[in-house]
Short mmCIF file of C-alpha atoms in Angstrom, two decimals:
data_model
loop_
_atom_site.label_atom_id
_atom_site.label_comp_id
_atom_site.label_asym_id
_atom_site.label_seq_id
_atom_site.Cartn_x
_atom_site.Cartn_y
_atom_site.Cartn_z
CA MET A 1 13.99 -6.30 -5.98
CA GLU A 2 12.70 -8.54 -8.69
CA LYS A 3 9.39 -7.82 -10.32
CA ARG A 4 6.38 -9.48 -8.72
CA ILE A 5 3.60 -10.60 -11.02
CA ARG A 6 0.46 -8.71 -10.03
CA VAL A 7 -2.95 -10.23 -10.72
CA LEU A 8 -6.39 -8.68 -10.30
CA VAL A 9 -8.93 -11.31 -9.33
CA ALA A 10 -12.44 -10.06 -9.93
CA LYS A 11 -15.99 -11.26 -10.31
CA PRO A 12 -18.00 -9.27 -12.81
CA GLY A 13 -21.75 -9.08 -12.87
CA LEU A 14 -24.53 -10.35 -10.67
CA ASP A 15 -23.03 -13.47 -9.22
CA GLY A 16 -22.34 -13.89 -5.54
CA HIS A 17 -20.44 -17.16 -5.59
CA ASP A 18 -16.81 -16.40 -4.98
CA ARG A 19 -15.43 -19.59 -3.50
CA GLY A 20 -13.73 -20.56 -6.72
CA ALA A 21 -12.25 -17.07 -7.09
CA LYS A 22 -10.91 -17.23 -3.54
CA VAL A 23 -9.36 -20.65 -4.13
CA VAL A 24 -7.64 -19.31 -7.25
CA ALA A 25 -6.54 -16.15 -5.39
CA ARG A 26 -5.01 -18.25 -2.66
CA ALA A 27 -3.23 -20.52 -5.15
CA LEU A 28 -1.79 -17.50 -6.96
CA ARG A 29 -0.61 -16.06 -3.65
CA ASP A 30 1.10 -19.35 -2.83
CA ALA A 31 2.79 -19.20 -6.23
CA GLY A 32 4.37 -15.89 -5.18
CA PHE A 33 2.06 -13.51 -7.05
CA GLU A 34 0.56 -10.35 -5.63
CA VAL A 35 -3.19 -10.78 -5.87
CA ILE A 36 -5.47 -7.79 -5.72
CA TYR A 37 -8.79 -9.25 -4.73
CA THR A 38 -11.77 -7.04 -5.44
CA GLY A 39 -14.73 -9.19 -4.48
CA ILE A 40 -18.09 -9.72 -6.11
CA ARG A 41 -20.58 -7.86 -8.30
CA LEU A 42 -18.27 -5.56 -10.17
CA THR A 43 -19.01 -3.71 -13.37
CA PRO A 44 -16.55 -4.00 -16.28
CA GLU A 45 -15.69 -0.32 -15.71
CA GLN A 46 -14.80 -0.96 -12.08
CA ILE A 47 -12.64 -3.94 -13.01
CA ALA A 48 -10.80 -2.05 -15.73
CA GLU A 49 -10.23 1.00 -13.54
CA ALA A 50 -8.94 -1.11 -10.64
CA ALA A 51 -6.62 -2.95 -13.05
CA LEU A 52 -5.35 0.41 -14.32
CA GLN A 53 -4.68 1.88 -10.87
CA GLU A 54 -3.06 -1.28 -9.57
CA ASP A 55 -1.01 -1.64 -12.77
CA VAL A 56 -1.55 -5.39 -12.77
CA ASP A 57 -0.04 -7.75 -15.32
CA VAL A 58 -3.03 -10.05 -15.35
CA VAL A 59 -6.79 -9.58 -15.06
CA ALA A 60 -8.38 -12.85 -13.93
CA MET A 61 -12.16 -12.93 -14.00
CA SER A 62 -14.48 -15.59 -12.70
CA LEU A 63 -18.07 -15.84 -13.73
CA LEU A 64 -20.79 -18.39 -13.15
CA SER A 65 -23.87 -16.43 -14.17
CA GLY A 66 -23.68 -16.94 -17.92
CA ALA A 67 -23.01 -13.32 -18.83
CA HIS A 68 -19.38 -13.97 -19.81
CA ASN A 69 -19.94 -13.31 -23.52
CA THR A 70 -20.93 -9.72 -22.71
CA LEU A 71 -18.85 -8.91 -19.64
CA PHE A 72 -15.41 -10.36 -20.45
CA PRO A 73 -15.07 -8.60 -23.82
CA LYS A 74 -16.41 -5.40 -22.23
CA VAL A 75 -13.50 -5.38 -19.75
CA VAL A 76 -11.04 -5.83 -22.62
CA ALA A 77 -12.67 -2.92 -24.46
CA VAL A 78 -12.74 -0.57 -21.46
CA LEU A 79 -9.09 -1.29 -20.68
CA LYS A 80 -8.23 -0.32 -24.23
CA GLU A 81 -10.34 2.86 -23.99
CA LYS A 82 -8.49 3.85 -20.84
CA GLY A 83 -5.12 3.34 -22.48
CA ALA A 84 -4.30 0.38 -20.26
CA ALA A 85 -4.41 -2.40 -22.83
CA GLY A 86 -1.75 -5.10 -23.06
CA LYS A 87 -2.61 -6.93 -19.89
CA LEU A 88 -3.08 -10.68 -19.92
CA ILE A 89 -6.81 -11.35 -19.61
CA ILE A 90 -7.97 -14.73 -18.41
CA GLY A 91 -11.40 -16.06 -17.50
CA GLY A 92 -12.81 -18.91 -15.54
CA GLY A 93 -16.03 -20.38 -14.29
CA VAL A 94 -18.94 -22.17 -15.85
CA ILE A 95 -18.25 -21.39 -19.48
CA PRO A 96 -19.56 -23.60 -22.29
CA GLU A 97 -16.93 -25.01 -24.62
CA ALA A 98 -18.75 -23.43 -27.55
CA ASP A 99 -18.22 -19.89 -26.22
CA ILE A 100 -14.48 -20.13 -25.75
CA ALA A 101 -13.42 -19.42 -29.33
CA GLY A 102 -15.53 -16.24 -29.35
CA LEU A 103 -14.04 -15.06 -26.06
CA LYS A 104 -10.54 -15.62 -27.37
CA ALA A 105 -11.36 -13.64 -30.49
CA ALA A 106 -12.52 -10.81 -28.21
CA GLY A 107 -9.14 -10.64 -26.45
CA VAL A 108 -9.47 -13.12 -23.58
CA SER A 109 -6.25 -15.11 -23.74
CA GLU A 110 -7.38 -18.27 -22.02
CA VAL A 111 -10.44 -19.72 -20.34
CA PHE A 112 -10.26 -22.20 -17.46
CA THR A 113 -13.33 -24.30 -16.83
CA PRO A 114 -14.26 -26.13 -13.60
CA GLY A 115 -11.93 -28.95 -12.67
CA THR A 116 -8.80 -27.16 -13.92
CA PRO A 117 -5.99 -27.67 -11.39
CA THR A 118 -4.87 -24.29 -10.03
CA SER A 119 -1.28 -25.22 -10.89
CA GLN A 120 -2.27 -25.07 -14.55
CA ILE A 121 -3.44 -21.46 -14.13
CA VAL A 122 -0.19 -20.58 -12.35
CA GLU A 123 1.90 -22.14 -15.12
CA TYR A 124 -0.14 -20.38 -17.78
CA ILE A 125 0.38 -16.98 -16.15
CA LYS A 126 4.11 -17.56 -15.66
CA ALA A 127 4.49 -18.56 -19.28
CA ASN A 128 2.46 -15.70 -20.72
CA VAL A 129 3.18 -12.59 -18.67
CA LYS A 130 5.66 -10.44 -20.50
CA MET B 1 10.99 11.63 -19.72
CA GLN B 2 7.60 10.77 -21.11
CA ILE B 3 6.08 9.07 -18.08
CA VAL B 4 6.76 12.10 -15.87
CA GLU B 5 5.27 14.48 -18.40
CA GLU B 6 2.16 12.33 -18.79
CA LEU B 7 1.80 11.99 -15.05
CA LEU B 8 2.02 15.73 -14.53
CA ASN B 9 -0.59 16.13 -17.25
CA GLY B 10 -2.98 13.96 -15.29
CA SER B 11 -2.55 10.49 -16.83
CA ARG B 12 -3.64 7.84 -14.34
CA VAL B 13 -1.92 5.16 -16.43
CA ALA B 14 1.39 7.02 -16.07
CA LEU B 15 0.74 7.45 -12.35
CA ALA B 16 0.15 3.70 -11.95
CA ARG B 17 3.29 2.86 -13.95
CA ALA B 18 5.45 5.29 -11.97
CA ILE B 19 4.45 3.61 -8.72
CA THR B 20 5.26 0.21 -10.25
CA ALA B 21 8.69 1.48 -11.30
CA VAL B 22 9.45 2.57 -7.76
CA GLU B 23 8.05 -0.60 -6.26
CA ASN B 24 10.11 -2.88 -8.49
CA GLU B 25 13.17 -0.63 -8.37
CA TYR B 26 13.29 -0.33 -12.14
CA ASP B 27 16.26 1.60 -13.52
CA GLU B 28 14.06 4.55 -14.48
CA ALA B 29 12.68 4.89 -10.92
CA VAL B 30 15.44 7.20 -9.74
CA ASP B 31 14.98 9.48 -12.75
CA ILE B 32 11.23 9.59 -12.19
CA MET B 33 11.68 10.56 -8.55
CA ARG B 34 14.32 13.15 -9.43
CA GLN B 35 12.01 14.88 -11.83
CA LEU B 36 8.94 14.68 -9.63
CA TYR B 37 10.57 15.86 -6.44
CA SER B 38 10.07 19.56 -7.05
CA HIS B 39 6.35 18.95 -7.53
CA THR B 40 5.92 17.37 -4.09
CA GLY B 41 5.23 18.76 -0.65
CA ARG B 42 1.70 20.01 -1.16
CA ALA B 43 -0.47 17.10 -0.03
CA HIS B 44 -1.70 16.42 3.47
CA VAL B 45 -0.51 12.90 4.28
CA ILE B 46 -2.61 10.99 6.79
CA GLY B 47 -1.32 7.68 8.13
CA ILE B 48 -3.95 5.24 9.37
CA THR B 49 -2.78 2.50 11.66
CA GLY B 50 -4.21 0.12 14.23
CA PRO B 51 -4.71 -3.56 14.89
CA PRO B 52 -6.09 -5.93 12.25
CA GLY B 53 -9.86 -5.92 12.21
CA ALA B 54 -10.15 -2.40 13.60
CA GLY B 55 -11.91 -1.31 10.43
CA LYS B 56 -9.11 0.76 8.92
CA SER B 57 -10.16 0.14 5.31
CA THR B 58 -13.81 0.91 5.90
CA LEU B 59 -12.85 4.04 7.80
CA THR B 60 -10.47 5.09 5.03
CA ASP B 61 -13.27 4.61 2.51
CA LYS B 62 -15.62 6.87 4.50
CA LEU B 63 -12.98 9.49 5.21
CA ALA B 64 -12.09 9.62 1.51
CA LYS B 65 -15.76 10.16 0.63
CA GLU B 66 -16.04 12.94 3.18
CA TYR B 67 -12.96 14.67 1.75
CA ARG B 68 -14.42 14.28 -1.74
CA ASN B 69 -17.59 16.00 -0.51
CA LEU B 70 -15.37 18.84 0.64
CA GLY B 71 -14.02 19.09 -2.91
CA LYS B 72 -10.59 17.56 -2.26
CA THR B 73 -8.90 14.91 -4.36
CA VAL B 74 -7.68 11.79 -2.61
CA GLY B 75 -4.92 9.23 -2.98
CA ILE B 76 -4.91 6.00 -0.99
CA ILE B 77 -2.08 3.56 -0.44
CA ALA B 78 -3.30 0.37 1.19
CA ILE B 79 -0.63 -1.97 2.53
CA ASP B 80 -1.14 -5.66 3.23
CA PRO B 81 1.34 -8.31 4.36
CA THR B 82 3.41 -10.39 1.96
CA SER B 83 3.73 -14.09 2.73
CA PRO B 84 7.20 -14.80 4.14
CA PHE B 85 7.04 -18.25 2.55
CA SER B 86 5.88 -17.72 -1.03
CA GLY B 87 6.55 -14.00 -1.45
CA GLY B 88 2.97 -13.70 -2.66
CA ALA B 89 0.24 -11.58 -1.13
CA ILE B 90 -3.48 -11.08 -1.16
CA LEU B 91 -4.19 -7.38 -1.22
CA GLY B 92 -7.83 -7.13 -0.26
CA ASP B 93 -8.46 -3.63 1.03
CA ARG B 94 -10.00 -2.39 -2.21
CA ILE B 95 -13.03 -4.56 -1.47
CA ARG B 96 -14.10 -2.01 1.10
CA MET B 97 -13.50 0.92 -1.22
CA LEU B 98 -15.33 -0.21 -4.34
CA ASP B 99 -17.52 2.88 -4.66
CA LEU B 100 -14.39 4.98 -4.91
CA THR B 101 -13.04 3.07 -7.90
CA LEU B 102 -14.91 5.04 -10.53
CA ASP B 103 -14.46 8.42 -8.84
CA GLU B 104 -11.85 10.16 -10.96
CA GLY B 105 -10.77 12.23 -7.99
CA VAL B 106 -9.60 9.15 -6.13
CA PHE B 107 -6.66 6.86 -6.85
CA ILE B 108 -6.17 3.68 -4.82
CA ARG B 109 -3.04 1.59 -4.90
CA SER B 110 -2.42 -1.63 -2.98
CA MET B 111 1.10 -2.55 -1.91
CA GLY B 112 2.51 -5.72 -0.37
CA THR B 113 5.13 -5.47 2.37
CA ARG B 114 7.44 -7.67 0.26
CA GLY B 115 9.53 -8.87 3.14
CA SER B 116 11.39 -5.77 4.19
CA LEU B 117 9.60 -3.28 6.36
CA GLY B 118 12.43 -0.77 6.06
CA GLY B 119 12.43 -1.03 2.29
CA LEU B 120 8.69 -0.77 2.28
CA SER B 121 8.66 2.48 4.15
CA ARG B 122 10.91 4.04 1.52
CA LYS B 123 8.79 2.74 -1.33
CA THR B 124 5.65 3.87 0.44
CA SER B 125 6.98 7.36 0.89
CA GLU B 126 8.01 7.43 -2.76
CA ALA B 127 4.52 6.33 -3.79
CA VAL B 128 3.16 9.11 -1.58
CA LYS B 129 5.40 11.61 -3.35
CA ILE B 130 4.20 10.38 -6.73
CA LEU B 131 0.55 10.86 -5.72
CA ASP B 132 1.48 14.25 -4.27
CA ALA B 133 3.16 15.34 -7.51
CA PHE B 134 0.12 14.08 -9.42
CA GLY B 135 -1.85 16.67 -7.45
CA LYS B 136 -3.78 14.74 -4.82
CA ASP B 137 -4.81 17.01 -1.93
CA VAL B 138 -5.07 14.33 0.73
CA ILE B 139 -3.16 11.05 0.76
CA PHE B 140 -4.07 8.22 3.09
CA VAL B 141 -1.52 5.55 3.91
CA GLU B 142 -3.25 2.59 5.48
CA THR B 143 -0.69 0.42 7.23
CA VAL B 144 -0.50 -3.33 7.34
CA GLY B 145 -2.09 -3.39 10.75
CA VAL B 146 0.29 -5.63 12.65
CA GLY B 147 -0.32 -3.43 15.65
CA GLN B 148 2.05 -2.59 18.40
CA SER B 149 5.31 -2.31 16.52
CA GLU B 150 3.98 -0.85 13.28
CA VAL B 151 5.16 2.67 13.99
CA ASP B 152 7.11 3.42 10.82
CA ILE B 153 4.14 5.31 9.48
CA ILE B 154 5.05 8.44 11.42
CA LYS B 155 8.07 8.80 9.18
CA THR B 156 5.74 9.34 6.24
CA ALA B 157 2.61 10.97 7.65
CA ASP B 158 1.82 14.58 8.58
CA THR B 159 -1.00 13.31 10.74
CA THR B 160 -1.19 9.84 12.24
CA LEU B 161 -4.62 8.44 12.97
CA VAL B 162 -4.68 5.44 15.28
CA VAL B 163 -7.80 3.30 15.00
CA LEU B 164 -8.77 1.15 17.95
CA VAL B 165 -11.73 -1.10 18.66
CA PRO B 166 -13.35 -2.12 21.93
CA GLY B 167 -12.67 -5.57 23.24
CA LEU B 168 -9.00 -6.08 22.44
CA GLY B 169 -6.75 -6.64 25.42
CA ASP B 170 -6.66 -5.24 28.92
CA ASP B 171 -5.52 -1.86 30.19
CA ILE B 172 -1.82 -2.77 30.25
CA GLN B 173 -1.98 -2.66 26.44
CA ALA B 174 -2.72 1.02 26.71
CA ILE B 175 0.50 1.91 28.50
CA LYS B 176 2.90 -0.18 26.41
CA ALA B 177 5.08 1.60 23.93
CA GLY B 178 4.10 1.52 20.29
CA ILE B 179 1.15 2.71 18.30
CA LEU B 180 -0.42 4.47 21.26
CA GLU B 181 2.51 6.84 21.38
CA ILE B 182 2.40 7.83 17.75
CA GLY B 183 -1.23 8.90 17.41
CA ASP B 184 -2.04 12.52 16.68
CA VAL B 185 -5.72 11.64 16.56
CA PHE B 186 -7.45 8.53 17.88
CA ALA B 187 -10.60 6.92 16.59
CA ILE B 188 -12.52 4.34 18.55
CA ASN B 189 -14.20 2.51 15.70
CA LYS B 190 -17.09 0.07 16.08
CA ALA B 191 -18.03 2.33 18.99
CA ASP B 192 -21.49 0.78 19.11
CA ARG B 193 -19.88 -2.30 20.65
CA GLU B 194 -19.65 -3.10 24.30
CA GLY B 195 -16.51 -1.80 25.93
CA ALA B 196 -16.24 1.48 24.00
CA ASP B 197 -16.69 3.56 27.16
CA ARG B 198 -14.02 1.63 29.02
CA LEU B 199 -11.60 1.89 26.11
CA GLN B 200 -12.14 5.63 25.97
CA ILE B 201 -11.51 6.02 29.70
CA GLU B 202 -8.30 3.97 29.51
CA LEU B 203 -7.12 5.81 26.46
CA ASN B 204 -7.80 9.16 28.08
CA ALA B 205 -5.88 8.12 31.17
CA MET B 206 -2.95 7.03 29.05
CA LEU B 207 -2.92 10.24 27.01
CA ASP B 208 -3.04 12.36 30.16
CA LEU B 209 0.17 10.70 31.29
CA ASN B 210 1.89 11.53 28.06
CA GLN B 211 4.14 14.54 28.45
CA GLU B 212 5.36 14.71 24.88
CA HIS B 213 2.15 16.05 23.39
CA MET B 214 1.65 18.84 25.88
CA ASP B 215 0.37 21.41 23.40
CA TRP B 216 -1.56 18.97 21.24
CA ARG B 217 -3.49 16.56 23.36
CA PRO B 218 -4.55 13.88 20.85
CA PRO B 219 -8.34 13.96 20.63
CA ILE B 220 -10.35 10.75 20.74
CA LYS B 221 -13.27 10.44 18.34
CA ARG B 222 -15.87 7.70 18.20
CA THR B 223 -16.90 6.25 14.88
CA VAL B 224 -19.02 3.47 13.49
CA ALA B 225 -17.48 3.45 10.04
CA ASN B 226 -19.83 0.98 8.38
CA GLN B 227 -22.76 3.19 9.41
CA SER B 228 -20.89 6.39 8.43
CA GLU B 229 -21.23 7.63 12.01
CA GLY B 230 -18.74 10.14 13.37
CA ILE B 231 -16.96 10.57 10.04
CA SER B 232 -17.41 14.29 9.48
CA GLU B 233 -16.38 14.99 13.09
CA LEU B 234 -13.27 12.88 12.55
CA VAL B 235 -12.39 14.79 9.37
CA GLU B 236 -12.81 18.07 11.26
CA THR B 237 -10.39 16.82 13.89
CA LEU B 238 -7.85 15.71 11.27
CA GLU B 239 -8.10 19.16 9.70
CA GLU B 240 -7.64 20.81 13.10
CA HIS B 241 -4.49 18.77 13.58
CA ILE B 242 -3.00 19.83 10.28
CA ALA B 243 -3.93 23.45 10.99
CA TYR B 244 -2.27 23.16 14.37
CA THR B 245 0.93 21.69 12.94
CA HIS B 246 1.06 24.50 10.37
CA LYS B 247 0.61 27.15 13.03
CA SER B 248 2.94 25.67 15.65
CA GLY B 249 5.75 24.95 13.23
CA GLY B 250 5.42 21.27 14.04
CA LEU B 251 4.79 20.36 10.42
CA GLU B 252 7.96 22.09 9.31
CA LEU B 253 9.89 20.30 12.02
CA ARG B 254 8.40 16.96 11.05
CA ARG B 255 9.19 17.55 7.39
CA THR B 256 12.75 18.62 8.14
CA GLN B 257 13.26 15.47 10.16
CA ARG B 258 11.71 13.45 7.38
CA THR B 259 14.00 14.98 4.77
CA LYS B 260 16.95 14.30 7.03
CA SER B 261 16.08 10.66 7.60
CA GLU B 262 15.30 10.15 3.94
CA LEU B 263 18.68 11.53 2.98
CA LEU B 264 20.39 9.35 5.55
CA ALA B 265 18.51 6.25 4.46
CA LEU B 266 19.38 6.87 0.81
CA LEU B 267 23.00 7.52 1.67
CA HIS B 268 23.09 4.37 3.76
CA GLU B 269 21.57 2.31 0.99
CA HIS B 270 23.82 3.64 -1.75
CA LEU B 271 26.97 3.41 0.35
CA SER B 272 26.42 -0.19 1.31
CA ARG B 273 25.44 -1.07 -2.24
CA ARG B 274 28.59 0.55 -3.59
CA ILE B 275 30.88 -1.02 -1.00
CA LEU B 276 29.35 -4.45 -1.50
CA GLY B 277 29.57 -4.03 -5.24
CA LYS B 278 33.30 -3.34 -5.01
CA LEU B 279 33.91 -6.28 -2.70
CA ASP B 280 31.83 -8.59 -4.87
CA ASP B 281 33.61 -7.49 -8.04
CA ALA B 282 36.91 -8.44 -6.51
CA GLY B 283 35.42 -11.67 -5.15
CA GLN B 284 36.54 -10.49 -1.71
CA PHE B 285 33.32 -10.71 0.20
CA GLU B 286 33.04 -14.50 0.29
CA THR B 287 36.69 -14.78 1.35
CA LEU B 288 36.05 -12.38 4.22
CA VAL B 289 32.93 -14.27 5.28
CA ALA B 290 34.88 -17.53 5.29
CA SER B 291 37.74 -16.11 7.33
CA VAL B 292 35.33 -14.71 9.91
CA GLU B 293 33.48 -17.98 10.05
CA ARG B 294 36.73 -19.90 10.70
CA ARG B 295 37.40 -17.42 13.52
CA GLU B 296 40.65 -16.38 11.85
CA ARG B 297 39.41 -12.83 11.84
CA ASP B 298 36.66 -11.00 13.71
CA PRO B 299 33.84 -9.08 12.01
CA TYR B 300 34.68 -5.80 13.77
CA SER B 301 38.21 -5.54 12.38
CA VAL B 302 37.04 -6.74 8.96
CA VAL B 303 34.51 -3.90 8.74
CA GLY B 304 37.11 -1.47 10.04
CA GLN B 305 39.53 -2.54 7.35
CA ILE B 306 36.93 -2.35 4.57
CA LEU B 307 36.08 1.21 5.57
CA ASN B 308 39.72 2.21 5.90
CA ASP B 309 40.48 0.89 2.43
CA LEU B 310 37.51 2.75 1.02
CA MET B 311 38.27 6.10 2.61
CA LYS B 312 41.90 6.13 1.49
#
């Protein structure tokens, strides 16, 4: 059996709006990925631990609350602490253009802002998962 | 092999990677299983099955917490369906088990059915063995929940828990073959709903007709999982079942049968792979298919000839 790309879709922090995350999850499923959907209001520790146990290739986080500059890099750091670094980390949601460079420096590979076609996310994952 | 060593030393990363290796049939998977095999056979494996929406995940979450309170470590394998069209899947059972994520005594892994139910059952039982070798005391396997025909779980589980809910179907459902025959313990979940009494009466009537379980009459427990009601009683019953199977020799019998069917399945798989490999190497297979399709030969004699050639 060929390898299936596994993606954790998670929403960190205090933000209950998960429609966008569900749309992305569905699009990834339709692209043939296995999506582990973990729902809303997760701590970075919970996201990193779930990503470790599920041995996903990609951690996809969506955030609308404005706390991305703290929470996204925290997930990257906790994954490293747990010895599960090396996963492709991507983010999405309402993220100001000005913050993106900082997030990338902190280990988030790509950031998708509202209006991005889901096909672009799929292509990005296919091109960048080792 | 490093991954095996790390796993046996308690590395959750190694545990996660070993399951991936088995799931994707990586080359190292066979070696991993070979080395882990002698460390298996200690865990109590509980299969949880039932129709979609019965509350299996929520119940699994509560049962796991109860076992944790009793000081046991827990592994959970949660299976969800793979799309037959895209090959993708949404594995969403973790949502109901979020509190368990940061408990170091619990390890949850989601698996997609990936098209082949037969293949899945082997991979599931290998994932169970990996969790067992890692040292988990209790391992839950939550099935995909397609209902009546999802009975493969008994090949993996020491105890099969069938979860039902009031309000699904009439009493003829209760006497059909399928999941109602495989339960060692039954839970009527969402028992605060209308129809719980009737379901219990029908289920009791069905179980009384069942001759196969003469010495273990499957008990029926009522739960309201999202309110944590009936959970400790259900755990007691699951423990009684495992104690019973130890005492009666049923567990040994089950495990012997399991070993036998695992050996047969492996043999089957390797034989057909080897035979096909030989035919493919010689480019024979397509020729045979074409000749059968043109009705020049029939499939029965073709298979007979292949086997004869092989056994020579």
